Amino acid sequence: MKLLEIDLILFDLDGVLIDSSEDITNSVNLTLKEFGFTGLPKEEIVSFLGHGPKDLIDKAFGNQSNMLKVNALKFYKNNYYNNCTNKTRLYDDVEIFLKKFKNKKMAVVTNKLENPSKRILNFLDVVNYFNLIVGPDSIAKLKPDSEGILKVLNELSVDPKKTIMIGDSNVDIIAGKSAGVHTCGIKNRFGNQEDLLSENPDYLIDSLEDLVKKIK
């Protein structure tokens, strides 16, 4: 099998590098209760993930007023930032993968806000592996738009053909293909499996360990 010549590895964050489901669920449910609503099951909240915090709160609060959602989002962001490291952990396959490719350029392109993203990665002692962490704070359009990936390619001066985007949802694959990079879907994390498969990622893996064998 011909190995991929890769200079830059891009990662989604939630559901790829970290299992943040407990802390996100707790903060969403605390926000719902703060505004007089009943909490939701973890599985339902996880199904809302992938499109950033505004979309998460919009879905959690359903058909409530926009003003209520604006206030709820503000409460959620503050609460989540303060509690984002309580139970969040690296997936078991992550640190070995990062150590294996520590001499390559690596970056995170996420729809999660940058401050909690950096706080989590610093807390988990892996932040120094990444040249850049790009979230919605520093771009105009979230994934599935390719803006975040293109920003990293430009700032790190890397050829898209020597770049791979690893994600667990369809938005990661769409963004990667639009940017002209190799795409890799990781199964059985947060993202909807049918949606992920429907985008036909170039590679499909069960664990980051599977990708080690494919990269030069």
Coordinates of C-alpha atoms in Angstrom, one line a residue:
M1 CA 0.0 0.0 0.0
K2 CA 1.3 3.4 -1.0
L3 CA 1.7 5.7 2.1
L4 CA 0.3 9.2 2.1
E5 CA 2.9 12.0 2.1
I6 CA 1.5 14.3 4.8
D7 CA 3.1 17.5 6.1
L8 CA 0.0 18.7 8.0
I9 CA -2.6 16.9 10.1
L10 CA -5.8 18.7 10.9
F11 CA -8.2 17.5 13.6
D12 CA -11.7 18.3 14.6
L13 CA -11.8 18.5 18.5
D14 CA -14.9 17.2 20.1
G15 CA -15.4 13.5 19.2
V16 CA -12.0 13.2 17.6
L17 CA -9.3 14.2 20.1
I18 CA -11.5 14.6 23.2
D19 CA -14.6 13.1 24.8
S20 CA -16.3 16.2 26.1
S21 CA -19.8 14.8 26.2
E22 CA -20.2 14.8 30.0
D23 CA -19.1 18.4 30.5
I24 CA -21.2 19.7 27.5
T25 CA -24.3 17.8 28.7
N26 CA -23.9 19.1 32.2
S27 CA -23.6 22.7 31.1
V28 CA -26.5 22.5 28.6
N29 CA -28.7 20.9 31.2
L30 CA -27.7 23.5 33.8
T31 CA -28.5 26.2 31.3
L32 CA -31.9 24.7 30.6
K33 CA -32.7 24.5 34.3
E34 CA -31.5 28.1 34.9
F35 CA -34.2 29.2 32.4
G36 CA -36.9 27.0 33.8
F37 CA -36.7 24.0 31.4
T38 CA -36.2 20.3 32.0
G39 CA -32.8 18.8 31.2
L40 CA -32.3 16.5 28.2
P41 CA -30.7 13.1 27.8
K42 CA -27.0 13.0 27.1
E43 CA -27.5 11.1 23.8
E44 CA -29.9 13.9 22.5
I45 CA -27.5 16.7 23.5
V46 CA -24.6 14.9 21.8
S47 CA -26.6 14.6 18.6
F48 CA -26.8 18.4 18.6
L49 CA -23.0 18.8 18.4
G50 CA -20.9 19.8 15.4
H51 CA -22.2 23.2 14.5
G52 CA -20.9 25.4 17.3
P53 CA -22.4 26.6 20.6
K54 CA -25.1 28.9 19.1
D55 CA -26.6 26.0 17.1
L56 CA -26.3 23.7 20.2
I57 CA -28.4 26.1 22.4
D58 CA -30.8 26.7 19.5
K59 CA -31.5 23.0 19.3
A60 CA -31.6 22.5 23.1
F61 CA -34.2 25.3 23.5
G62 CA -36.3 24.4 20.5
N63 CA -39.0 26.9 19.6
Q64 CA -38.3 29.3 22.4
S65 CA -37.8 33.0 21.7
N66 CA -34.6 34.4 20.2
M67 CA -34.1 36.7 23.1
L68 CA -34.3 33.8 25.6
K69 CA -31.8 31.9 23.4
V70 CA -29.4 34.8 23.3
N71 CA -29.4 35.0 27.2
A72 CA -29.1 31.2 27.4
L73 CA -26.1 31.1 25.1
K74 CA -24.4 33.8 27.2
F75 CA -25.0 31.7 30.4
Y76 CA -24.0 28.5 28.7
K77 CA -20.7 29.9 27.3
N78 CA -19.7 31.2 30.8
N79 CA -20.7 28.0 32.6
Y80 CA -19.1 25.7 30.1
Y81 CA -15.8 27.6 30.1
N82 CA -15.6 27.3 33.9
N83 CA -16.5 23.6 33.8
C84 CA -15.0 22.3 30.5
T85 CA -12.2 20.3 32.2
N86 CA -14.3 18.6 34.9
K87 CA -14.8 15.3 33.1
T88 CA -13.4 15.8 29.6
R89 CA -10.6 13.4 28.6
L90 CA -8.5 12.4 25.6
Y91 CA -9.6 9.4 23.7
D92 CA -7.2 6.5 24.4
D93 CA -5.7 6.5 20.9
V94 CA -4.9 10.2 20.8
E95 CA -1.6 10.7 22.8
I96 CA 0.2 7.8 21.0
F97 CA -0.9 9.3 17.6
L98 CA 0.3 12.8 18.6
K99 CA 3.7 11.5 19.8
K100 CA 4.1 9.4 16.7
F101 CA 3.7 12.5 14.4
K102 CA 5.1 15.2 16.7
N103 CA 7.6 16.2 13.9
K104 CA 4.8 17.1 11.5
K105 CA 2.7 20.2 11.6
M106 CA -0.6 19.7 13.4
A107 CA -3.6 22.0 13.9
V108 CA -7.2 21.9 15.3
V109 CA -10.0 23.2 13.2
T110 CA -13.1 23.2 15.3
N111 CA -16.6 24.8 15.6
K112 CA -16.0 25.0 19.4
L113 CA -14.9 28.4 20.7
E114 CA -11.2 28.8 21.0
N115 CA -10.9 29.7 24.7
P116 CA -12.4 26.5 26.0
S117 CA -10.7 24.5 23.3
K118 CA -7.3 25.9 24.3
R119 CA -8.1 25.5 28.0
I120 CA -9.0 21.8 27.6
L121 CA -6.0 21.0 25.5
N122 CA -3.7 22.8 27.9
F123 CA -5.3 21.0 30.9
L124 CA -4.8 17.6 29.1
D125 CA -1.2 18.6 28.4
V126 CA -1.3 18.3 24.7
V127 CA -1.7 21.9 23.5
N128 CA 2.0 22.1 22.5
Y129 CA 1.5 19.6 19.8
F130 CA -0.5 22.0 17.7
N131 CA 0.8 24.9 15.6
L132 CA -2.7 26.5 15.5
I133 CA -6.1 26.1 17.1
V134 CA -8.8 27.7 14.9
G135 CA -12.4 28.1 16.0
P136 CA -15.3 30.4 15.2
D137 CA -13.6 33.3 17.0
S138 CA -11.1 33.9 14.2
I139 CA -13.1 33.1 11.1
A140 CA -16.4 34.2 9.6
K141 CA -17.8 30.8 8.6
L142 CA -17.9 27.6 10.5
K143 CA -17.5 24.1 9.0
P144 CA -18.8 22.8 6.7
D145 CA -17.3 26.0 5.1
S146 CA -13.6 25.5 4.4
E147 CA -12.5 28.9 5.7
G148 CA -10.9 27.5 8.9
I149 CA -8.9 24.9 7.0
L150 CA -7.8 27.4 4.3
K151 CA -6.7 29.7 7.1
V152 CA -4.4 27.0 8.5
L153 CA -3.0 26.1 5.1
N154 CA -2.2 29.7 4.4
E155 CA -0.6 30.5 7.8
L156 CA 1.5 27.3 7.9
S157 CA 2.3 27.4 4.1
V158 CA 1.3 23.8 3.4
D159 CA 0.2 22.2 0.2
P160 CA -3.4 20.9 0.5
K161 CA -2.3 17.7 -1.3
K162 CA 0.0 17.0 1.7
T163 CA -2.7 17.7 4.3
I164 CA -5.3 15.5 5.9
M165 CA -8.4 16.5 7.8
I166 CA -9.7 14.0 10.5
G167 CA -13.2 14.4 11.7
D168 CA -16.2 12.5 13.1
S169 CA -19.0 14.3 11.3
N170 CA -20.1 15.2 7.8
V171 CA -19.1 18.9 8.3
D172 CA -15.5 17.9 8.7
I173 CA -15.5 15.9 5.4
I174 CA -17.3 18.6 3.5
A175 CA -14.9 21.3 4.6
G176 CA -11.9 19.1 3.9
K177 CA -13.0 18.2 0.4
S178 CA -13.8 21.9 -0.4
A179 CA -10.3 22.9 0.7
G180 CA -8.7 20.2 -1.5
V181 CA -7.2 18.2 1.4
H182 CA -7.3 14.5 2.1
T183 CA -10.3 13.5 4.4
C184 CA -10.5 10.9 7.1
G185 CA -13.7 10.0 8.9
I186 CA -13.4 8.4 12.3
K187 CA -16.4 6.2 13.3
N188 CA -18.3 5.7 16.5
R189 CA -17.5 9.0 18.1
F190 CA -20.0 11.9 18.3
G191 CA -21.0 12.4 14.7
N192 CA -23.9 10.9 12.9
Q193 CA -22.6 7.8 11.2
E194 CA -24.9 7.9 8.2
D195 CA -24.2 11.6 7.6
L196 CA -20.4 10.9 7.8
L197 CA -20.5 7.9 5.4
S198 CA -22.7 9.9 3.0
E199 CA -19.8 12.3 2.3
N200 CA -17.5 9.5 1.2
P201 CA -14.3 10.4 3.1
D202 CA -11.1 9.3 1.5
Y203 CA -10.3 7.2 4.5
L204 CA -12.5 5.7 7.1
I205 CA -11.1 4.5 10.4
D206 CA -12.3 3.0 13.8
S207 CA -9.3 4.5 15.7
L208 CA -6.4 6.9 15.1
E209 CA -4.2 3.9 15.3
D210 CA -5.6 2.8 11.9
L211 CA -4.3 6.0 10.3
V212 CA -0.8 5.5 11.6
K213 CA -0.3 2.8 9.0
K214 CA -1.4 5.0 6.2
I215 CA 0.8 8.1 6.7
K216 CA 4.5 8.4 5.8

